[in-house]
Coordinates of C-alpha atoms in Angstrom, one line a residue:
Chain A
M516 CA 39.3 194.5 124.2
W517 CA 40.4 191.7 121.7
L518 CA 43.9 188.9 121.7
R519 CA 44.5 186.5 119.3
G520 CA 46.9 184.5 120.0
A521 CA 48.1 181.2 117.4
S522 CA 49.8 178.5 119.3
A523 CA 50.5 174.8 117.4
G524 CA 47.3 173.5 116.5
F525 CA 44.9 176.3 117.1
E526 CA 44.3 180.0 117.0
L527 CA 42.6 181.2 120.3
T528 CA 40.9 184.7 120.2
I529 CA 39.9 186.5 123.0
G530 CA 37.4 189.7 122.3
S531 CA 35.2 191.4 124.7
V532 CA 31.9 192.8 123.3
S533 CA 30.8 196.4 124.4
H534 CA 27.3 197.1 124.5
S535 CA 26.4 200.6 126.3
G536 CA 25.6 199.6 129.9
G537 CA 25.7 195.5 129.9
P538 CA 28.9 193.6 131.2
V539 CA 32.3 192.9 129.3
P540 CA 32.2 189.0 128.9
L541 CA 35.0 187.5 126.9
R542 CA 35.2 185.1 124.3
V543 CA 37.7 182.0 123.3
E544 CA 36.9 180.4 119.6
R545 CA 38.8 178.0 117.8
M546 CA 39.8 178.8 114.7
P547 CA 41.8 177.6 112.0
A548 CA 45.4 177.5 112.7
L549 CA 46.8 180.5 110.8
G550 CA 51.0 179.7 112.3
R551 CA 53.0 179.0 115.0
T552 CA 53.9 183.2 116.5
L553 CA 51.7 184.7 118.6
R554 CA 50.5 188.2 118.2
L555 CA 48.8 191.0 119.1
I556 CA 45.8 192.6 117.9
E557 CA 45.0 196.1 118.3
P558 CA 42.6 196.4 121.3
D559 CA 39.1 196.9 120.5
E560 CA 39.2 196.2 116.9
G561 CA 37.0 193.9 116.5
E562 CA 34.1 196.3 117.9
R563 CA 36.4 199.1 115.8
A564 CA 36.7 197.3 112.3
P565 CA 34.1 198.6 109.8
D566 CA 31.2 196.8 108.1
A567 CA 33.0 196.0 104.9
V568 CA 36.1 194.5 107.1
L569 CA 33.7 192.5 109.1
V570 CA 31.7 191.1 106.6
A571 CA 35.2 190.2 104.9
R572 CA 36.9 187.9 107.5
A573 CA 33.5 186.8 108.6
T574 CA 33.0 185.4 105.0
A575 CA 36.2 183.9 105.1
G576 CA 35.0 181.9 108.0
D577 CA 36.3 184.1 110.7
R578 CA 33.5 183.3 113.7
A579 CA 34.8 185.4 115.9
A580 CA 33.3 188.1 112.8
L581 CA 30.9 186.5 112.8
A582 CA 29.7 186.9 116.3
A583 CA 31.6 190.7 116.2
I584 CA 28.1 191.4 113.2
F585 CA 25.8 189.6 115.4
H586 CA 26.5 191.5 118.1
R587 CA 26.8 194.5 116.3
Y588 CA 23.1 194.6 115.2
A589 CA 21.3 192.2 117.8
A590 CA 19.8 194.8 119.8
V591 CA 19.0 197.0 116.9
V592 CA 16.8 194.6 114.7
F593 CA 15.5 193.0 118.1
H594 CA 13.8 196.2 119.7
L595 CA 13.1 196.7 115.8
T596 CA 11.1 193.8 115.1
A597 CA 9.3 193.9 119.1
R598 CA 8.4 197.3 118.4
L599 CA 6.9 197.0 115.0
L600 CA 5.4 193.3 116.0
R601 CA 5.0 194.2 120.2
D602 CA 5.9 190.9 120.9
R603 CA 9.8 190.1 122.7
I604 CA 9.4 186.6 121.7
E605 CA 8.3 187.0 118.3
A606 CA 10.9 189.5 118.1
E607 CA 13.6 186.7 119.4
D608 CA 12.7 184.1 116.7
V609 CA 12.7 187.0 113.7
L610 CA 16.3 188.2 115.2
Q611 CA 17.9 184.5 115.2
E612 CA 16.3 183.5 111.4
T613 CA 17.8 187.3 110.6
F614 CA 20.8 186.3 111.4
E615 CA 20.2 182.8 109.6
I616 CA 20.0 184.5 106.7
V617 CA 22.6 186.6 107.0
L618 CA 24.9 183.9 107.2
D619 CA 23.7 181.9 104.3
R620 CA 23.9 185.0 102.2
L621 CA 27.0 187.1 103.8
G622 CA 28.9 185.9 101.3
G623 CA 26.8 187.4 98.9
L624 CA 26.3 190.8 100.0
R625 CA 27.8 193.3 96.9
D626 CA 28.8 196.0 98.9
P627 CA 30.4 195.2 102.4
S628 CA 29.8 198.6 103.6
A629 CA 26.0 198.1 103.0
L630 CA 25.5 196.0 105.9
R631 CA 23.0 198.0 108.6
P632 CA 20.8 198.6 105.1
W633 CA 21.2 195.0 104.1
I634 CA 20.0 193.1 107.4
L635 CA 17.4 195.5 107.9
Q636 CA 15.9 194.8 105.3
I637 CA 16.0 191.2 105.9
A638 CA 14.6 191.7 109.0
V639 CA 11.8 194.1 108.2
R640 CA 11.1 190.7 105.9
Q641 CA 10.9 188.6 108.3
A642 CA 8.3 190.7 110.7
R643 CA 5.9 191.9 107.5
H644 CA 5.9 187.5 107.3
R645 CA 4.6 187.6 110.9
F646 CA 2.5 190.7 110.1
R647 CA 1.0 188.0 107.0
R648 CA 0.8 184.7 108.7
R649 CA -1.6 186.5 112.3
K650 CA -3.8 188.0 108.9
L651 CA -4.0 184.5 107.7
L652 CA -4.1 183.0 111.1
R653 CA -7.4 185.3 111.5
A654 CA -8.7 184.8 108.2
L655 CA -9.0 180.9 109.4
G656 CA -10.0 181.6 113.3
F657 CA -7.2 181.3 114.8
G658 CA -6.8 184.8 116.3
R659 CA -3.7 185.4 118.4
S660 CA -4.0 183.6 122.2
A661 CA -4.8 185.4 125.1
R662 CA -1.4 186.8 126.4
E663 CA -1.2 190.3 126.4
P664 CA 1.4 192.4 123.6
D665 CA 4.8 192.9 126.1
A666 CA 6.4 195.2 123.6
A667 CA 3.7 197.6 123.4
L668 CA 5.5 201.2 122.6
E669 CA 4.7 202.7 126.3
L670 CA 6.4 198.8 127.7
C671 CA 9.9 199.6 125.6
A672 CA 9.9 203.1 127.7
S673 CA 13.3 204.0 128.9
E674 CA 13.3 205.1 132.5
N675 CA 14.5 208.4 131.4
A676 CA 11.1 209.4 130.0
S677 CA 8.2 210.7 131.8
P678 CA 4.9 209.6 133.1
E679 CA 3.6 211.9 130.5
Q680 CA 5.7 211.1 128.1
R681 CA 4.7 207.7 128.8
A682 CA 0.6 208.2 128.1
E683 CA 1.5 209.6 124.4
L684 CA 3.6 206.6 123.8
A685 CA 0.5 204.4 124.9
L686 CA -1.7 207.2 122.8
L687 CA 0.8 206.8 119.7
D688 CA 0.7 202.9 120.3
H689 CA -2.8 202.7 119.8
S690 CA -3.0 205.4 116.9
L691 CA -0.3 202.8 115.1
L692 CA -2.7 200.0 115.8
Q693 CA -5.9 201.9 113.5
L694 CA -3.0 202.0 110.5
A695 CA -2.4 199.5 107.8
D696 CA 0.6 197.3 108.0
E697 CA 2.8 199.2 105.7
D698 CA 2.1 202.8 106.3
R699 CA 3.0 202.0 110.0
L700 CA 5.8 200.2 109.3
A701 CA 6.6 202.7 106.7
W702 CA 6.2 205.0 109.9
M703 CA 7.8 203.2 112.4
L704 CA 11.1 203.0 111.1
R705 CA 11.1 206.5 109.8
H706 CA 9.8 208.1 113.0
V707 CA 10.5 205.2 116.1
E708 CA 13.3 204.1 114.8
G709 CA 15.0 207.4 113.3
L710 CA 16.2 205.4 109.7
D711 CA 16.4 208.3 106.5
L712 CA 13.9 208.2 103.9
E713 CA 16.7 205.9 101.7
D714 CA 17.4 203.3 104.2
V715 CA 13.4 203.4 105.2
A716 CA 12.5 202.4 101.1
H717 CA 15.1 200.4 101.1
A718 CA 13.9 198.2 104.3
C719 CA 10.3 198.1 103.1
S720 CA 11.3 197.5 99.7
A721 CA 9.7 199.7 98.0
S722 CA 11.0 202.9 96.1
L723 CA 11.1 206.3 98.2
A724 CA 7.7 208.5 96.7
T725 CA 5.8 205.2 97.9
V726 CA 7.4 204.8 101.0
K727 CA 7.0 208.8 101.2
R728 CA 3.5 209.1 100.8
R729 CA 3.1 206.3 103.5
I730 CA 4.9 207.8 106.1
Q731 CA 2.9 211.3 104.7
R732 CA -0.3 209.6 105.4
A733 CA 0.5 208.0 109.1
D734 CA 1.8 210.9 109.9
S735 CA -1.1 212.8 109.7
H736 CA -3.1 210.2 111.6
V737 CA -1.2 210.6 113.9
R738 CA -1.0 213.4 114.4
T739 CA -4.5 214.2 115.1
R740 CA -3.9 212.2 118.1
V741 CA -0.6 212.2 119.7
A742 CA 1.9 214.8 120.6
L743 CA 4.8 214.7 118.9
D744 CA 7.8 217.1 118.9
G745 CA 9.5 218.1 115.8
R746 CA 8.0 218.0 112.1
D747 CA 9.7 215.8 109.6
H748 CA 10.6 218.3 106.6
E749 CA 11.7 215.4 104.0
T750 CA 8.0 214.1 103.7
Chain B
M65 CA -3.2 216.4 132.8
R66 CA -0.5 217.7 131.2
R67 CA 0.7 216.6 127.5
E68 CA 4.2 216.1 127.1
P69 CA 5.2 216.3 123.4
I70 CA 7.0 212.8 122.2
P71 CA 10.9 213.6 120.5
L72 CA 11.2 212.1 117.5
P73 CA 12.7 209.9 117.0
V74 CA 10.4 208.0 119.2
R75 CA 13.2 205.4 120.6
D76 CA 15.3 207.4 121.7
V77 CA 13.0 207.6 124.9
L78 CA 13.2 203.5 124.7
V79 CA 14.7 201.4 125.8
N80 CA 17.8 200.2 123.4
E81 CA 20.0 197.8 125.1
L82 CA 19.5 194.0 124.8
P83 CA 21.4 192.0 127.7
V84 CA 24.6 190.2 126.4
R85 CA 23.4 187.2 128.1
T86 CA 19.8 187.4 125.8
V87 CA 22.2 188.6 122.9
E88 CA 24.7 185.6 123.2
R89 CA 21.9 183.4 123.9
I90 CA 20.1 184.0 120.9
F91 CA 23.6 183.8 118.2
D92 CA 24.4 180.1 120.0
D93 CA 21.0 179.4 119.1
A94 CA 21.5 180.4 116.1
M95 CA 24.8 179.1 115.6
S96 CA 23.6 175.7 116.1
R97 CA 20.4 175.6 114.4
R98 CA 21.6 176.7 111.5
A99 CA 24.4 173.5 112.1
A100 CA 21.6 171.4 111.9
R101 CA 19.5 172.2 108.9
R102 CA 23.5 171.9 107.3
R103 CA 23.2 168.7 108.7
A104 CA 19.5 168.3 107.1
R105 CA 20.9 169.1 104.1
V106 CA 23.6 166.9 104.3
R107 CA 20.9 164.3 105.1
T108 CA 18.4 165.4 102.1
G109 CA 22.0 165.6 99.3
V110 CA 22.4 161.7 100.9
A111 CA 18.7 161.2 100.4
L112 CA 18.8 162.6 97.0
G113 CA 21.6 161.2 95.8
L114 CA 21.0 157.5 97.3
A115 CA 16.8 157.7 95.7
A116 CA 19.4 159.0 92.1
A117 CA 21.0 155.8 92.1
A118 CA 18.4 153.7 93.1
V119 CA 17.0 155.6 89.5
L120 CA 19.8 154.7 87.8
A121 CA 20.7 151.1 89.3
S122 CA 17.0 150.4 87.9
F123 CA 17.3 152.7 84.7
V124 CA 20.9 150.1 84.1
I125 CA 19.3 147.2 84.7
G126 CA 16.7 147.8 82.9
R127 CA 18.2 148.7 79.9
E128 CA 20.4 145.5 80.2
I129 CA 16.9 143.3 80.9
G130 CA 15.9 145.5 77.2
R131 CA 19.4 144.2 76.6
R132 CA 18.5 140.3 75.8
E133 CA 16.2 141.2 73.0
I134 CA 18.9 143.1 71.3
A135 CA 21.4 141.8 71.8
P136 CA 24.4 141.0 70.6
V137 CA 23.7 139.1 66.3
V138 CA 25.4 138.3 64.4
T139 CA 24.6 139.4 60.4
A140 CA 23.9 137.2 57.5
H141 CA 27.0 138.3 56.3
A142 CA 29.2 137.7 60.1
P143 CA 31.1 134.4 61.0
L144 CA 29.5 132.6 63.0
P145 CA 31.3 132.5 66.9
A146 CA 33.1 128.5 67.3
V147 CA 31.5 129.2 71.3
I148 CA 28.9 131.3 72.6
A149 CA 29.4 131.7 76.6
T150 CA 27.3 134.8 78.1
G151 CA 27.9 135.6 82.1
A152 CA 24.6 137.2 84.0
S153 CA 22.7 138.4 80.4
A154 CA 21.4 135.9 77.3
R155 CA 23.1 136.6 73.7
R156 CA 21.0 135.9 70.8
V157 CA 22.7 134.7 67.3
R158 CA 20.6 135.5 64.3
F159 CA 21.7 132.8 61.5
D160 CA 21.9 134.3 58.3
D161 CA 18.3 132.3 57.4
G162 CA 16.6 134.2 60.0
S163 CA 17.2 131.4 61.9
W164 CA 18.2 132.3 65.9
L165 CA 19.4 131.0 68.4
E166 CA 19.1 132.5 72.1
A167 CA 21.7 131.2 75.3
A168 CA 20.1 131.9 78.2
P169 CA 22.4 133.5 80.9
R170 CA 25.5 131.4 82.5
S171 CA 25.3 128.8 79.1
R172 CA 28.6 127.3 76.9
V173 CA 26.8 126.4 73.3
E174 CA 29.4 125.1 70.7
I175 CA 29.0 125.7 67.2
E176 CA 29.8 123.5 64.6
E177 CA 29.1 124.2 61.0
D178 CA 29.8 122.0 58.0
A179 CA 27.6 120.3 55.3
A180 CA 25.2 118.4 56.6
G181 CA 24.3 121.7 58.6
T182 CA 24.3 123.1 62.4
R183 CA 25.2 121.3 65.0
L184 CA 25.0 123.1 68.9
S185 CA 27.0 120.5 71.8
L186 CA 24.8 122.6 74.7
A187 CA 27.7 122.0 77.7
R188 CA 25.7 124.3 80.4
G189 CA 22.8 125.9 80.6
G190 CA 19.5 126.1 78.2
V191 CA 19.1 127.1 74.5
E192 CA 16.0 128.2 72.9
L193 CA 16.2 128.3 69.1
E194 CA 13.4 129.4 66.3
V195 CA 13.8 128.2 62.8
E196 CA 12.4 129.2 59.7
P197 CA 10.5 127.4 58.3
R198 CA 12.0 126.6 54.9
S199 CA 15.5 126.8 55.4
A200 CA 17.1 124.7 54.3
R201 CA 19.7 124.6 57.5
R202 CA 19.2 121.3 59.2
I203 CA 20.0 121.7 63.0
V204 CA 20.5 119.2 66.1
V205 CA 21.4 120.3 68.9
E206 CA 23.4 117.9 71.2
T207 CA 23.6 117.2 75.2
A208 CA 25.0 114.5 77.4
L209 CA 21.4 112.6 77.8
A210 CA 19.5 113.7 74.0
R211 CA 20.3 115.0 71.2
V212 CA 17.2 117.2 69.7
I213 CA 16.8 117.3 65.7
V214 CA 15.1 120.9 64.1
V215 CA 11.7 119.4 61.9
G216 CA 10.9 123.0 61.3
T217 CA 10.3 125.1 64.6
R218 CA 10.6 127.2 67.9
F219 CA 11.9 125.4 71.0
S220 CA 14.2 125.1 73.9
V221 CA 16.5 122.9 75.4
V222 CA 17.7 123.1 78.8
R223 CA 20.9 121.1 80.5
G224 CA 20.1 120.9 84.0
H225 CA 22.6 118.8 87.1
D226 CA 21.3 115.4 85.7
D227 CA 18.6 115.9 83.0
V228 CA 17.6 117.8 80.0
R229 CA 14.2 119.1 79.4
V230 CA 13.6 119.8 75.5
T231 CA 10.5 122.3 75.2
V232 CA 8.7 123.3 72.1
V233 CA 7.4 126.5 71.7
H234 CA 5.9 125.8 67.8
G235 CA 6.2 123.4 65.0
L236 CA 8.5 119.8 65.9
V237 CA 11.0 118.3 67.1
R238 CA 12.8 115.4 67.1
V239 CA 14.1 114.1 70.5
Q240 CA 16.5 111.2 70.6
S241 CA 17.9 109.8 73.2
P242 CA 19.2 105.9 74.8
W243 CA 16.7 107.3 78.2
I244 CA 13.7 107.7 76.1
E245 CA 10.7 105.1 75.4
D246 CA 11.8 103.3 72.3
G247 CA 15.1 106.4 71.5
V248 CA 13.3 108.4 70.5
A249 CA 10.3 111.2 70.5
M250 CA 8.4 113.1 68.9
L251 CA 7.5 117.0 70.3
S252 CA 4.9 119.6 69.3
A253 CA 4.0 122.9 70.1
G254 CA 3.2 122.9 73.8
E255 CA 4.4 119.9 74.8
D256 CA 8.0 118.6 76.6
L257 CA 10.0 116.3 77.6
V258 CA 12.4 115.8 80.8
V259 CA 14.7 113.2 79.5
R260 CA 16.6 111.6 82.9
R261 CA 19.6 108.8 83.4
A262 CA 18.2 106.3 84.7
L263 CA 20.4 102.6 85.6
P264 CA 21.4 100.4 84.9
E265 CA 23.9 102.5 82.7
P266 CA 22.9 102.5 79.2
P267 CA 25.4 102.5 75.5
P268 CA 27.0 105.6 76.2
T269 CA 25.8 108.4 73.8
P270 CA 27.3 111.2 72.1
T271 CA 28.1 114.1 74.6
V272 CA 29.4 117.7 74.1
E273 CA 32.7 116.6 75.9
N274 CA 32.8 114.3 72.4
T275 CA 33.1 117.6 70.1
S276 CA 36.3 116.4 68.5
D277 CA 33.4 114.4 66.2
R278 CA 32.5 115.9 63.8
E279 CA 29.3 113.5 64.0
P280 CA 28.1 111.9 67.5
R281 CA 28.1 108.5 67.2
P282 CA 24.5 107.5 66.9
R283 CA 22.5 104.0 66.5
P284 CA 23.0 102.5 63.2
E285 CA 19.2 102.2 63.4
R286 CA 18.3 105.8 64.4
L287 CA 21.1 106.8 62.2
D288 CA 19.1 105.3 59.3
V289 CA 15.5 106.8 59.9
D290 CA 17.3 110.1 60.2
A291 CA 19.0 110.0 56.6
L292 CA 15.8 108.6 55.4
F293 CA 14.0 111.3 56.7
R294 CA 16.9 114.0 55.3
E295 CA 16.3 112.4 52.2
A296 CA 13.0 112.9 51.5
D297 CA 13.4 116.5 52.8
D298 CA 16.3 117.2 50.3
L299 CA 14.3 115.6 47.7
Q300 CA 11.7 117.2 48.1
R301 CA 13.9 121.0 47.8
A302 CA 15.3 119.6 44.8
G303 CA 11.8 119.8 43.0
R304 CA 11.5 116.4 43.1
P305 CA 8.3 115.3 45.6
R306 CA 7.3 111.9 43.9
D307 CA 10.8 110.8 44.5
A308 CA 10.7 111.7 48.5
I309 CA 7.9 109.1 48.3
A310 CA 10.4 106.2 48.6
P311 CA 12.6 106.9 52.0
L312 CA 9.6 107.7 53.3
E313 CA 7.8 104.1 52.4
R314 CA 11.2 102.5 53.9
I315 CA 10.6 103.9 57.3
L316 CA 7.1 102.8 57.3
A317 CA 8.1 99.7 56.5
A318 CA 10.9 99.1 58.7
R319 CA 8.7 100.6 61.9
P320 CA 5.3 100.1 61.4
R321 CA 4.1 101.1 64.6
S322 CA 6.8 104.0 65.7
S323 CA 6.5 107.1 66.1
D324 CA 8.4 107.9 63.1
A325 CA 6.6 105.0 61.1
A326 CA 3.5 108.2 61.5
L327 CA 5.8 111.0 60.8
A328 CA 6.9 109.7 57.6
A329 CA 3.2 108.5 57.4
F330 CA 1.4 112.4 58.0
T331 CA 4.6 113.4 56.4
L332 CA 3.5 111.4 53.0
G333 CA -0.2 113.2 53.3
R334 CA 1.0 116.3 53.0
L335 CA 3.3 115.5 50.1
Y336 CA -0.4 113.6 48.4
D337 CA -2.2 116.6 49.3
D338 CA -0.2 119.3 48.9
V339 CA 2.1 118.8 45.6
I340 CA 1.5 115.7 44.3
G341 CA -3.1 116.4 44.2
D342 CA -4.0 112.7 45.0
R343 CA -6.8 112.5 47.1
E344 CA -7.0 109.3 48.1
L345 CA -3.2 108.6 48.8
A346 CA -3.3 111.3 50.9
V347 CA -6.0 110.4 53.0
R348 CA -4.5 106.9 53.5
A349 CA -1.7 108.3 54.7
F350 CA -3.0 110.2 57.1
E351 CA -5.5 107.7 58.3
R352 CA -2.7 105.4 59.1
S353 CA -0.5 108.6 60.8
R354 CA -3.2 109.0 63.3
S355 CA -4.1 104.8 63.3
I356 CA -0.4 104.7 64.4
G357 CA -0.2 107.5 66.8
L358 CA 0.1 111.3 66.4
P359 CA 1.5 114.5 68.9
S360 CA -1.7 116.0 69.4
G361 CA -0.4 119.2 67.7
L362 CA 0.1 117.1 64.2
D363 CA -2.9 115.1 65.1
V364 CA -5.5 118.7 64.7
E365 CA -3.3 119.3 61.3
A366 CA -4.1 115.4 60.5
R367 CA -8.1 115.5 60.9
A368 CA -8.8 118.9 59.6
R369 CA -6.6 118.1 56.5
L370 CA -9.2 114.1 56.6
E371 CA -12.3 116.6 56.9
R372 CA -11.9 119.0 53.7
L373 CA -10.5 116.1 52.0
A374 CA -13.7 114.1 52.7
S375 CA -16.0 116.9 51.3
A376 CA -14.4 116.5 48.4
R377 CA -15.4 112.8 48.3
S378 CA -18.7 111.3 47.9
P379 CA -21.0 110.6 50.2
E380 CA -20.9 106.7 50.2
D381 CA -17.0 107.1 51.1
P382 CA -17.1 108.4 54.7
V383 CA -14.0 109.3 56.2
A384 CA -13.1 107.3 59.3
P385 CA -14.0 109.0 62.9

């Protein structure tokens, strides 16, 4: 529910953040004065507004629109990067960094309707920075700390996953670790996150042919070790 | 164990929700980090701005200092200013014969020109002059305490609260003042003289405030000596060196033990040596100037000339040490 009212000095925006199964908090935002007339805004406007509208409003300085964008993509970015990095704390950092970049560069987005692939591309780029940093630290003799990964695939399984599926997820996680970073990244974006091939190519900043080759190479490795339901005919 | 395939995409069997509280926290953190970064950018901008301002200021100051050397110049065909009053920076004025004067910062110099030459009245501050040796211009610097007469030189005159300092860089100047011994002093390269007013009050001398008089009122005997030196200079420049001997001899006769006499004898020596070509008279004149007492710069020159002249004389007629 979104309710906006303009009073003497400022405008109040009262909005809700919808999230499947989560609570519905209210946000009160101090906004630039737009006038004295009170008006009701269509309920759920913030949730239903297309990306292009939110981008236009956020670019004009609407903090509520910024918040709406963040809430729309926070979970996607967080889980994507957590599963790529196998680390929830690092994923939180990446989410924060990603949205700082988004906030800074939103005005330069040429096609506002392409917000989702753009955000995913930024998030993947940040995750790849982390991969490179880990490699460098390993090369310098500073390996990862003794902390166990808290976002391995089997640990991310939903309540509905059966024990057998959890076992397969553990196998999948193990086999993905044996892949090169770029191959694993492409395969995970395609088969774990379910992105279109074009979105995978965009997120990996690579050509379509390249990501297809990477996915195929990873697929032939994974399918010999893990039972997967279905085959990707596009690749 | 029975294997159960994982559906594709795998995310269908994974947790995909994020607690709203976590989302809120990360959003707030991102916003505050962004604000902090902006503040840091502003601070960096301010620091860079200050640094740029400092660089600009040093550039301007450097240029201002550089201007001391290329300060506005009065060229040969431009009229001389009547008054030079400087502020924070010095100002240089070039005369048409190549001589120049530079008024120090916060100085005031009044310039008067007539047929007799150029008279500079230093009301405050300091002035440095370089006078072309071959120039026919006669330059006199007047202060409340002393009058500095240029013989052909580079020197400075700085007026303090109750004194006047005359410093000679090269060449020779004559300083006249009732506040110095004998009323006159010859200064050569590297020498300086501070003239201070002493009690009891001496008779008044020409001052800057008295600039309405075209000529100051020097004491009669000083005027005679000046006039005689000037006459000798004029006759030399006019190509009549033998006629210049008489006024110099008159100085020697009138003030035989004074510094004026030493300078007159030295000038006579140069006249005999360089122009007339009479070695005997040149030796006699140089020896006399040294016996009276020459400033160190001139004494070195007199001694060198005597040694040169002695080498051309017979061995039984040695030069006095």
